[in-house]
CSV table of C-alpha atoms in Angstrom, one decimal:
chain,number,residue,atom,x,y,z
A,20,UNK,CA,10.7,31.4,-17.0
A,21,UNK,CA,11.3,29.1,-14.2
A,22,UNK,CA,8.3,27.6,-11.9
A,23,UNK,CA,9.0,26.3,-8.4
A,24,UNK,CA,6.0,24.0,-7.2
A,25,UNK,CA,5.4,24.0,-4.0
A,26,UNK,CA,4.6,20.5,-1.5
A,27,UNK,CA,3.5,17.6,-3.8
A,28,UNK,CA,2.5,19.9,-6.6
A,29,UNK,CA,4.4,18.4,-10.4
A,30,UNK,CA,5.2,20.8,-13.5
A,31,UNK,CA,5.0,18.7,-17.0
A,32,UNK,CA,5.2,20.2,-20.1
A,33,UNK,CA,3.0,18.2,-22.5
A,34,UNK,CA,4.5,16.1,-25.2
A,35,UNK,CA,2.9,16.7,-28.4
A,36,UNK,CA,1.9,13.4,-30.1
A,37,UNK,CA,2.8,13.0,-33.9
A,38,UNK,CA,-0.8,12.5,-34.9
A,39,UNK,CA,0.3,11.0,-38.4
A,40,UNK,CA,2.0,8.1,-40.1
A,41,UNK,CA,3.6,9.3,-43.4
A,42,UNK,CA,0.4,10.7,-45.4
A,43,UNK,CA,-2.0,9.0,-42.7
A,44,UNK,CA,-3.5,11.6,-40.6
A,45,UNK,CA,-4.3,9.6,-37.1
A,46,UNK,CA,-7.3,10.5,-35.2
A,47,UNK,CA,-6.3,11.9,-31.5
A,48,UNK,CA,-6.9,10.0,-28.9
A,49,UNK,CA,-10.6,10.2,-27.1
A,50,UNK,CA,-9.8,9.3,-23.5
A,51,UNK,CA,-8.1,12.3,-22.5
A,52,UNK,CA,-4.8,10.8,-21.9
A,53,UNK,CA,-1.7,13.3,-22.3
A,54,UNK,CA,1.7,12.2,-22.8
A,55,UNK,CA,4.1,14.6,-20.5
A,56,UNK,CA,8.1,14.9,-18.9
A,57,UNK,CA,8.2,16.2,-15.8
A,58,UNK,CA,9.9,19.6,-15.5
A,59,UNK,CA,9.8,20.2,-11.5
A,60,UNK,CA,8.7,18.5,-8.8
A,61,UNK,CA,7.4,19.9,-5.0
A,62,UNK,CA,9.2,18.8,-1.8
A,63,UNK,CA,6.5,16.0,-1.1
A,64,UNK,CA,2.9,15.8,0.2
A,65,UNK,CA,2.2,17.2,3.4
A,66,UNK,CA,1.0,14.7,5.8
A,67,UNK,CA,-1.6,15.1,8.6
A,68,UNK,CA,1.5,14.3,11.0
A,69,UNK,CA,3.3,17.2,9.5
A,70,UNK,CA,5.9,14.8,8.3
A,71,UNK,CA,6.9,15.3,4.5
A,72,UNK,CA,6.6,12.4,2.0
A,73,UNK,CA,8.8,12.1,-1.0
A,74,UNK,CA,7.3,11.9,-4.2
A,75,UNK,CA,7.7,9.3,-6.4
A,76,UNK,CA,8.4,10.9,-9.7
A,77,UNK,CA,11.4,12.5,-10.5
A,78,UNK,CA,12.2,15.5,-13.2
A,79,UNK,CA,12.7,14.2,-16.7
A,80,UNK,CA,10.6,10.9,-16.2
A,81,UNK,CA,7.9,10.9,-18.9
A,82,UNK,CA,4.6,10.4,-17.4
A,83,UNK,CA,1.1,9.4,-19.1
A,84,UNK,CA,-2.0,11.2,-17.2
A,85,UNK,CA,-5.4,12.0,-17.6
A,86,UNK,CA,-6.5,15.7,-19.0
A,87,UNK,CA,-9.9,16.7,-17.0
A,88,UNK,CA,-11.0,19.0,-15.0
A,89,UNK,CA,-9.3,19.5,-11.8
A,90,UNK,CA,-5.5,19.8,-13.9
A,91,UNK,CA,-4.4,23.2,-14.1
A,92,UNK,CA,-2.8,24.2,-17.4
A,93,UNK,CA,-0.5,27.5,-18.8
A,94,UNK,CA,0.6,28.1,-21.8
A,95,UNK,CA,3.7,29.8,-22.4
A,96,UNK,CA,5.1,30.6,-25.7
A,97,UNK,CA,3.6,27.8,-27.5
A,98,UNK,CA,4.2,24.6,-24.8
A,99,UNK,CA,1.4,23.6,-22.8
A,100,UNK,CA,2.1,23.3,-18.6
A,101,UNK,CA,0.5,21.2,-16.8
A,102,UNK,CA,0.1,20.9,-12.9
A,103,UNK,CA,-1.0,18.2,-11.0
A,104,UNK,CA,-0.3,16.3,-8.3
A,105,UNK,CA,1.4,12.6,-8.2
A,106,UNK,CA,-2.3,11.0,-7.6
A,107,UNK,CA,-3.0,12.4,-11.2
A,108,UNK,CA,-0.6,10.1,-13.1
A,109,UNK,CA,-1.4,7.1,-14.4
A,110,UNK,CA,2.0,6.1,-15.4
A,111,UNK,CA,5.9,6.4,-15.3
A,112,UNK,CA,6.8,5.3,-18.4
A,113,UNK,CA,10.3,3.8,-18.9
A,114,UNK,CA,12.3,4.4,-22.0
A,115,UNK,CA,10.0,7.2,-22.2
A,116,UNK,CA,10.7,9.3,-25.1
């Protein structure tokens, strides 16, 4: 299954965190945050112009945002989808993985 987003809409697929070192089970994080790579992005926001910007983000950067309530989410065979929009992330993060 393949999902086009459309304008500045962004399709991550959550990264699931290893919540354990060795035999030391690590509580999960409380603030929400969700560690993701970007799968697709939209063309770009839509200005008021109706000029097109470019968003930031590319696919494959891994991305650090927060979960709440105006995030949309699917799940699909197991893997959580999110989509939000670039004012959602917190972060790019480099060296990602």
């Amino acid at each position: 299954m393949r999902f086009i987003p459309l304008y500045d809409k962004i399709i991550v697929k959550k990264i699931e965190l290893e919540n354990k070192i060795g035999n030391i089970f690590l509580p999960f994080n409380d603030n929400n945050l969700v560690k993701g790579e970007v799968l697709e992005i939209g063309c770009g926001k839509l200005l008021k112009d109706g000029s097109i910007k470019q968003l930031i983000v590319k696919k494959k950067d891994i991305i650090l945002f927060k979960d709440n309530y105006n995030i949309e989410k699917y799940k699909n065979e197991n893997i959580n989808y999110y989509f939000l929009k670039e004012e959602d992330i917190i972060a790019i993060i480099e060296n990602g993985v």
